[in-house]
């Protein structure tokens, strides 16, 4: 990132420097010419003329530099910034095509066509996935219900094992369908704006207890420091944040590892930090960790469907908050969420 920024600055500096050098060179040549003429022909008033020439050249250099920055470099910078946003999944970018420079206007127009097509493709993809998920929901629930009924029957050890596997995978598939439908509603802004005031710290504790089976199985310890926070928002929706983040931390934590949770209310926001002792995040993964269906384990052997963190990001964004993932200095991963406390900005 820093390298790209430095390159951009070098291009601008080189162009500006070249203009100044050209004008300084012309000024020096003019000065030498005046000195030569004054020496041989004793021209009166040559020194004041030389001073005015220096001032004039300086003004010309400033005007040319400003023109290049405004007409050439700034449009390129705007296009570069918009393309960066698109690369991070924001297809709502749009650039005004009213530039007087034909090449800039054409580039902006091509960019707008590209983002329009990307938006249409994304909508089509999400509609397809959402429709398929709706069709899957009823049969999956039926399979899960019948499997749970079978658990009450007298079964052989092998039959019990098969029933447990069917139930486990059915519940996993049911969770995937639920996440897809919820994510689709979030992206289409079809979630009811149900605001209630509740204890955010208590909600996080409930999420922690709901995953007790998973963290006790791996003998994971917890360091918990949750300050009492009264928060106004969509209580049911926010539970997905804590469940998914904790589930992710448990999944990547080693056996007998430690997970740290921290919640604190600041002046106009609330901050939540979750740390684990897992492998951390590789550099090329950081930019994609919140993408839909992206999994760090490309072999898909680990549990999960690549929607948990994408869902968390959408919920946090819709609340006007921010979330970031980073590596800890001493190993492991850290997730930091900041949520605004202003009620009119919270879902």
Tab-separated table of C-alpha atoms in Angstrom:
chain	number	residue	atom	x	y	z
A	1	UNK	CA	0.000	0.000	0.000
A	2	UNK	CA	2.764	2.375	1.037
A	3	UNK	CA	4.754	1.453	-2.059
A	4	UNK	CA	1.867	2.373	-4.365
A	5	UNK	CA	1.385	5.671	-2.564
A	6	UNK	CA	5.076	6.493	-2.881
A	7	UNK	CA	5.013	5.646	-6.588
A	8	UNK	CA	2.098	8.005	-7.097
A	9	UNK	CA	3.918	10.769	-5.299
A	10	UNK	CA	7.028	10.162	-7.387
A	11	UNK	CA	5.069	10.499	-10.651
A	12	UNK	CA	3.591	13.808	-9.511
A	13	UNK	CA	6.960	15.010	-8.221
A	14	UNK	CA	8.701	14.057	-11.465
A	15	UNK	CA	6.190	15.933	-13.614
A	16	UNK	CA	6.283	18.995	-11.388
A	17	UNK	CA	10.072	18.847	-11.143
A	18	UNK	CA	10.445	18.533	-14.912
A	19	UNK	CA	8.326	21.658	-15.450
A	20	UNK	CA	10.298	23.643	-12.900
A	21	UNK	CA	13.629	22.467	-14.312
A	22	UNK	CA	12.583	23.427	-17.834
A	23	UNK	CA	11.555	26.904	-16.703
A	24	UNK	CA	14.646	27.353	-14.530
A	25	UNK	CA	16.800	26.262	-17.466
A	26	UNK	CA	15.071	28.757	-19.760
A	27	UNK	CA	15.506	31.456	-17.100
A	28	UNK	CA	19.232	30.718	-16.802
A	29	UNK	CA	19.635	30.830	-20.595
A	30	UNK	CA	17.744	34.135	-20.699
A	31	UNK	CA	19.872	35.512	-17.864
A	32	UNK	CA	23.100	34.543	-19.622
A	33	UNK	CA	21.800	36.133	-22.807
A	34	UNK	CA	21.041	39.378	-20.948
A	35	UNK	CA	24.474	39.362	-19.308
A	36	UNK	CA	26.127	38.758	-22.692
A	37	UNK	CA	24.170	41.558	-24.378
A	38	UNK	CA	24.776	43.922	-21.461
A	39	UNK	CA	28.518	43.183	-21.480
A	40	UNK	CA	29.008	43.875	-25.165
A	41	UNK	CA	26.296	46.437	-25.871
A	42	UNK	CA	25.846	47.979	-22.392
A	43	UNK	CA	22.012	47.730	-22.521
A	44	UNK	CA	20.351	50.029	-19.976
A	45	UNK	CA	17.836	48.497	-17.553
A	46	UNK	CA	18.779	44.886	-18.246
A	47	UNK	CA	18.921	43.913	-14.536
A	48	UNK	CA	15.298	44.933	-13.746
A	49	UNK	CA	14.174	43.111	-16.881
A	50	UNK	CA	15.995	40.004	-15.657
A	51	UNK	CA	14.176	40.228	-12.300
A	52	UNK	CA	10.796	40.499	-13.998
A	53	UNK	CA	11.706	37.552	-16.188
A	54	UNK	CA	12.391	35.412	-13.105
A	55	UNK	CA	9.042	36.379	-11.557
A	56	UNK	CA	7.216	35.733	-14.822
A	57	UNK	CA	8.774	32.277	-15.225
A	58	UNK	CA	7.908	31.384	-11.622
A	59	UNK	CA	4.257	32.304	-12.199
A	60	UNK	CA	4.151	30.307	-15.432
A	61	UNK	CA	5.620	27.272	-13.624
A	62	UNK	CA	2.978	27.533	-10.902
A	63	UNK	CA	0.131	27.817	-13.410
A	64	UNK	CA	1.334	24.874	-15.500
A	65	UNK	CA	1.790	22.713	-12.376
A	66	UNK	CA	-1.708	23.579	-11.119
A	67	UNK	CA	-3.192	22.799	-14.525
A	68	UNK	CA	-1.516	19.387	-14.699
A	69	UNK	CA	-2.604	18.534	-11.150
A	70	UNK	CA	-6.216	19.600	-11.750
A	71	UNK	CA	-6.712	18.286	-15.277
A	72	UNK	CA	-4.509	15.205	-15.435
A	73	UNK	CA	-3.304	13.920	-12.068
A	74	UNK	CA	-6.440	14.474	-9.930
A	75	UNK	CA	-8.769	12.580	-12.331
A	76	UNK	CA	-6.293	9.698	-12.361
A	77	UNK	CA	-6.184	9.748	-8.552
A	78	UNK	CA	-10.024	9.674	-8.375
A	79	UNK	CA	-10.138	6.733	-10.786
A	80	UNK	CA	-7.474	4.892	-8.797
A	81	UNK	CA	-9.372	5.429	-5.536
A	82	UNK	CA	-12.660	4.239	-7.067
A	83	UNK	CA	-10.982	1.137	-8.515
A	84	UNK	CA	-9.556	0.324	-5.094
A	85	UNK	CA	-13.069	0.463	-3.597
A	86	UNK	CA	-14.361	-1.841	-6.346
A	87	UNK	CA	-11.555	-4.321	-5.667
A	88	UNK	CA	-12.817	-4.487	-2.069
A	89	UNK	CA	-16.349	-5.356	-3.192
A	90	UNK	CA	-17.980	-1.908	-3.335
A	91	UNK	CA	-19.711	-1.892	-6.724
A	92	UNK	CA	-21.710	1.287	-5.985
A	93	UNK	CA	-18.864	3.500	-7.174
A	94	UNK	CA	-19.770	6.065	-9.869
A	95	UNK	CA	-17.638	8.758	-11.513
A	96	UNK	CA	-18.964	11.897	-13.219
A	97	UNK	CA	-18.096	11.893	-16.929
A	98	UNK	CA	-18.163	15.677	-17.467
A	99	UNK	CA	-14.394	16.060	-17.849
A	100	UNK	CA	-13.244	18.284	-20.729
A	101	UNK	CA	-10.422	15.872	-21.447
A	102	UNK	CA	-11.842	13.238	-23.794
A	103	UNK	CA	-9.606	10.397	-22.582
A	104	UNK	CA	-10.562	11.008	-18.928
A	105	UNK	CA	-14.274	11.122	-19.761
A	106	UNK	CA	-14.035	7.899	-21.777
A	107	UNK	CA	-12.133	6.149	-18.975
A	108	UNK	CA	-14.748	7.252	-16.424
A	109	UNK	CA	-17.577	6.095	-18.697
A	110	UNK	CA	-15.963	2.667	-19.148
A	111	UNK	CA	-15.487	2.440	-15.388
A	112	UNK	CA	-19.182	3.230	-14.773
A	113	UNK	CA	-20.259	0.572	-17.289
A	114	UNK	CA	-18.021	-1.945	-15.538
A	115	UNK	CA	-19.457	-1.230	-12.055
A	116	UNK	CA	-23.006	-1.367	-13.434
A	117	UNK	CA	-22.354	-4.817	-14.908
A	118	UNK	CA	-20.722	-5.990	-11.685
A	119	UNK	CA	-23.730	-4.810	-9.656
A	120	UNK	CA	-26.107	-6.629	-11.997
A	121	UNK	CA	-24.033	-9.819	-11.789
A	122	UNK	CA	-23.912	-9.654	-7.988
A	123	UNK	CA	-27.686	-9.125	-7.734
A	124	UNK	CA	-28.314	-12.020	-10.121
A	125	UNK	CA	-25.991	-14.267	-8.150
A	126	UNK	CA	-27.555	-13.389	-4.784
A	127	UNK	CA	-31.096	-13.783	-6.156
A	128	UNK	CA	-30.234	-17.216	-7.502
A	129	UNK	CA	-28.604	-18.342	-4.246
A	130	UNK	CA	-31.479	-16.888	-2.206
A	131	UNK	CA	-34.130	-18.619	-4.333
A	132	UNK	CA	-32.324	-21.956	-4.166
A	133	UNK	CA	-31.936	-21.556	-0.403
A	134	UNK	CA	-35.670	-20.933	-0.033
A	135	UNK	CA	-36.364	-24.155	-1.934
A	136	UNK	CA	-33.927	-26.079	0.274
A	137	UNK	CA	-35.279	-24.767	3.567
A	138	UNK	CA	-38.474	-26.860	3.790
A	139	UNK	CA	-36.980	-30.283	2.888
A	140	UNK	CA	-33.984	-29.670	5.164
A	141	UNK	CA	-36.281	-28.882	8.096
A	142	UNK	CA	-38.296	-32.028	7.327
A	143	UNK	CA	-35.161	-34.220	7.280
A	144	UNK	CA	-33.969	-32.672	10.541
A	145	UNK	CA	-37.346	-33.249	12.199
A	146	UNK	CA	-37.607	-36.904	11.144
A	147	UNK	CA	-33.992	-37.532	12.188
A	148	UNK	CA	-34.667	-36.137	15.662
A	149	UNK	CA	-37.677	-38.472	15.934
A	150	UNK	CA	-35.427	-41.421	15.071
A	151	UNK	CA	-33.164	-40.529	17.994
A	152	UNK	CA	-35.955	-41.543	20.360
A	153	UNK	CA	-36.119	-45.062	18.931
A	154	UNK	CA	-34.158	-48.104	20.062
A	155	UNK	CA	-31.276	-48.226	17.620
A	156	UNK	CA	-28.138	-50.264	17.251
A	157	UNK	CA	-24.791	-48.487	17.845
A	158	UNK	CA	-24.216	-48.230	14.082
A	159	UNK	CA	-27.698	-46.828	13.496
A	160	UNK	CA	-27.204	-44.258	16.285
A	161	UNK	CA	-23.943	-43.164	14.662
A	162	UNK	CA	-25.615	-42.775	11.258
A	163	UNK	CA	-28.519	-40.809	12.728
A	164	UNK	CA	-26.112	-38.481	14.559
A	165	UNK	CA	-24.158	-37.869	11.342
A	166	UNK	CA	-27.355	-37.153	9.407
A	167	UNK	CA	-28.530	-34.740	12.102
A	168	UNK	CA	-25.136	-33.000	12.327
A	169	UNK	CA	-24.861	-32.417	8.582
A	170	UNK	CA	-28.524	-31.453	8.268
A	171	UNK	CA	-28.118	-28.824	10.997
A	172	UNK	CA	-24.956	-27.590	9.300
A	173	UNK	CA	-26.803	-27.277	5.973
A	174	UNK	CA	-29.719	-25.600	7.749
A	175	UNK	CA	-27.292	-23.058	9.232
A	176	UNK	CA	-25.855	-22.359	5.770
A	177	UNK	CA	-29.332	-21.768	4.320
A	178	UNK	CA	-30.249	-19.505	7.237
A	179	UNK	CA	-27.074	-17.445	6.819
A	180	UNK	CA	-27.623	-17.081	3.064
A	181	UNK	CA	-31.192	-15.874	3.545
A	182	UNK	CA	-30.200	-13.458	6.311
A	183	UNK	CA	-27.288	-12.103	4.259
A	184	UNK	CA	-29.599	-11.647	1.276
A	185	UNK	CA	-32.072	-9.699	3.416
A	186	UNK	CA	-29.284	-7.510	4.789
A	187	UNK	CA	-27.933	-6.694	1.343
A	188	UNK	CA	-31.426	-5.921	0.046
A	189	UNK	CA	-32.233	-3.939	3.224
A	190	UNK	CA	-35.254	-6.118	3.992
A	191	UNK	CA	-34.513	-6.490	7.721
A	192	UNK	CA	-37.177	-4.945	10.032
A	193	UNK	CA	-35.770	-2.031	12.047
A	194	UNK	CA	-36.622	-3.430	15.497
A	195	UNK	CA	-34.786	-1.312	18.055
A	196	UNK	CA	-34.706	-2.269	21.710
A	197	UNK	CA	-32.482	-1.254	24.592
A	198	UNK	CA	-30.668	-4.190	26.134
A	199	UNK	CA	-27.460	-5.166	27.913
A	200	UNK	CA	-24.818	-5.780	25.274
A	201	UNK	CA	-22.462	-7.451	27.771
A	202	UNK	CA	-25.191	-9.928	28.790
A	203	UNK	CA	-25.872	-10.768	25.149
A	204	UNK	CA	-22.187	-11.584	24.602
A	205	UNK	CA	-22.237	-13.839	27.688
A	206	UNK	CA	-25.286	-15.661	26.296
A	207	UNK	CA	-23.461	-16.236	22.999
A	208	UNK	CA	-20.445	-17.508	24.937
A	209	UNK	CA	-22.573	-19.985	26.929
A	210	UNK	CA	-24.432	-21.196	23.830
A	211	UNK	CA	-21.111	-22.480	22.438
A	212	UNK	CA	-20.078	-24.209	25.665
A	213	UNK	CA	-20.018	-27.669	24.076
A	214	UNK	CA	-17.473	-26.540	21.472
A	215	UNK	CA	-15.025	-24.769	23.770
A	216	UNK	CA	-15.179	-27.395	26.543
A	217	UNK	CA	-14.409	-30.107	23.982
A	218	UNK	CA	-11.150	-28.295	23.106
A	219	UNK	CA	-10.496	-27.323	26.763
A	220	UNK	CA	-10.236	-23.659	25.801
A	221	UNK	CA	-9.852	-21.105	28.584
A	222	UNK	CA	-11.339	-17.599	28.550
A	223	UNK	CA	-10.228	-14.221	29.842
A	224	UNK	CA	-13.347	-12.066	29.951
A	225	UNK	CA	-13.608	-8.357	30.755
A	226	UNK	CA	-17.060	-7.108	29.767
A	227	UNK	CA	-18.070	-3.683	30.996
A	228	UNK	CA	-21.805	-3.139	31.562
A	229	UNK	CA	-23.132	-1.496	28.386
A	230	UNK	CA	-26.733	-0.538	27.632
A	231	UNK	CA	-27.159	-0.520	23.884
A	232	UNK	CA	-30.048	0.233	21.530
A	233	UNK	CA	-30.275	-1.836	18.364
A	234	UNK	CA	-31.591	-4.985	16.720
A	235	UNK	CA	-31.000	-7.515	19.494
A	236	UNK	CA	-31.728	-10.633	17.444
A	237	UNK	CA	-29.521	-9.504	14.575
A	238	UNK	CA	-26.593	-8.598	16.808
A	239	UNK	CA	-26.542	-12.053	18.391
A	240	UNK	CA	-25.242	-13.314	15.015
A	241	UNK	CA	-22.143	-11.103	15.442
A	242	UNK	CA	-21.038	-12.634	18.732
A	243	UNK	CA	-21.995	-16.224	17.821
A	244	UNK	CA	-20.055	-16.113	14.539
A	245	UNK	CA	-16.978	-14.369	15.958
A	246	UNK	CA	-16.757	-16.700	18.963
A	247	UNK	CA	-17.374	-19.774	16.824
A	248	UNK	CA	-14.596	-18.645	14.473
A	249	UNK	CA	-12.181	-18.074	17.382
A	250	UNK	CA	-12.952	-21.506	18.874
A	251	UNK	CA	-12.511	-23.197	15.495
A	252	UNK	CA	-9.010	-21.785	14.948
A	253	UNK	CA	-7.797	-21.921	18.565
A	254	UNK	CA	-5.475	-24.775	19.547
A	255	UNK	CA	-6.515	-27.232	22.247
A	256	UNK	CA	-6.089	-25.738	25.741
A	257	UNK	CA	-5.640	-22.311	24.172
A	258	UNK	CA	-7.021	-19.041	25.542
A	259	UNK	CA	-9.603	-16.674	24.057
A	260	UNK	CA	-9.806	-13.098	25.347
A	261	UNK	CA	-12.960	-10.953	25.214
A	262	UNK	CA	-13.052	-7.241	26.045
A	263	UNK	CA	-15.996	-4.817	25.972
A	264	UNK	CA	-15.770	-1.146	26.907
A	265	UNK	CA	-17.993	1.890	26.426
A	266	UNK	CA	-16.121	4.980	25.288
A	267	UNK	CA	-17.328	8.568	24.919
A	268	UNK	CA	-19.613	8.090	21.905
A	269	UNK	CA	-19.007	4.464	20.938
A	270	UNK	CA	-18.596	0.953	22.280
A	271	UNK	CA	-15.551	-1.199	21.518
A	272	UNK	CA	-15.422	-5.007	21.482
A	273	UNK	CA	-12.159	-6.935	21.112
A	274	UNK	CA	-11.824	-10.695	20.616
A	275	UNK	CA	-8.421	-12.382	20.575
A	276	UNK	CA	-7.414	-15.995	20.005
A	277	UNK	CA	-4.159	-17.963	19.924
A	278	UNK	CA	-4.694	-19.500	16.497
A	279	UNK	CA	-2.429	-19.317	13.437
A	280	UNK	CA	-3.337	-15.693	12.657
A	281	UNK	CA	-4.140	-14.254	9.236
A	282	UNK	CA	-1.790	-14.399	6.261
A	283	UNK	CA	-1.199	-11.168	4.362
A	284	UNK	CA	-3.069	-12.138	1.200
A	285	UNK	CA	-6.064	-13.354	3.247
A	286	UNK	CA	-6.691	-10.096	5.127
A	287	UNK	CA	-8.292	-8.359	2.164
A	288	UNK	CA	-10.702	-11.267	1.561
A	289	UNK	CA	-11.549	-12.470	5.052
A	290	UNK	CA	-14.957	-10.735	5.019
A	291	UNK	CA	-15.885	-11.880	1.486
A	292	UNK	CA	-18.912	-14.139	1.007
A	293	UNK	CA	-18.087	-17.875	0.801
A	294	UNK	CA	-14.372	-17.235	1.339
A	295	UNK	CA	-12.647	-19.816	3.539
A	296	UNK	CA	-9.092	-19.596	4.849
A	297	UNK	CA	-8.871	-23.370	4.487
A	298	UNK	CA	-9.146	-23.726	0.715
A	299	UNK	CA	-9.641	-27.483	1.010
A	300	UNK	CA	-12.947	-26.873	2.875
A	301	UNK	CA	-11.985	-29.552	5.419
A	302	UNK	CA	-12.632	-27.224	8.346
A	303	UNK	CA	-16.164	-26.630	9.569
A	304	UNK	CA	-17.906	-23.564	8.216
A	305	UNK	CA	-19.244	-22.215	4.969
A	306	UNK	CA	-17.434	-18.909	4.532
A	307	UNK	CA	-20.495	-16.806	5.390
A	308	UNK	CA	-20.017	-16.141	9.106
A	309	UNK	CA	-17.581	-13.231	8.886
A	310	UNK	CA	-19.323	-11.814	5.802
A	311	UNK	CA	-22.553	-11.755	7.807
A	312	UNK	CA	-20.806	-10.106	10.762
A	313	UNK	CA	-19.371	-7.383	8.496
A	314	UNK	CA	-22.767	-6.604	6.913
A	315	UNK	CA	-24.466	-6.319	10.321
A	316	UNK	CA	-21.712	-4.076	11.711
A	317	UNK	CA	-21.776	-1.907	8.565
A	318	UNK	CA	-25.564	-1.550	8.738
A	319	UNK	CA	-25.168	-0.324	12.321
A	320	UNK	CA	-22.728	2.379	11.201
A	321	UNK	CA	-19.838	0.590	12.898
A	322	UNK	CA	-16.464	-0.742	11.820
A	323	UNK	CA	-14.746	-4.116	12.109
A	324	UNK	CA	-11.133	-4.997	11.422
A	325	UNK	CA	-9.068	-8.164	11.671
A	326	UNK	CA	-5.388	-8.090	12.521
A	327	UNK	CA	-2.607	-10.324	13.798
A	328	UNK	CA	-1.506	-10.055	17.402
A	329	UNK	CA	2.115	-9.182	18.086
A	330	UNK	CA	2.606	-12.431	20.027
A	331	UNK	CA	0.634	-14.762	17.727
A	332	UNK	CA	-3.025	-15.314	17.030
A	333	UNK	CA	-5.771	-13.127	15.625
A	334	UNK	CA	-7.587	-10.052	16.925
A	335	UNK	CA	-11.005	-8.761	15.838
A	336	UNK	CA	-11.921	-5.198	16.811
A	337	UNK	CA	-15.491	-3.882	16.495
A	338	UNK	CA	-16.493	-0.268	17.146
A	339	UNK	CA	-20.187	0.659	17.238
A	340	UNK	CA	-21.630	4.176	17.516
A	341	UNK	CA	-23.849	4.860	20.528
A	342	UNK	CA	-26.049	7.445	18.736
A	343	UNK	CA	-29.483	5.859	18.535
A	344	UNK	CA	-30.342	7.402	15.193
A	345	UNK	CA	-27.378	5.643	13.594
A	346	UNK	CA	-28.048	2.188	14.985
A	347	UNK	CA	-30.331	-0.400	13.447
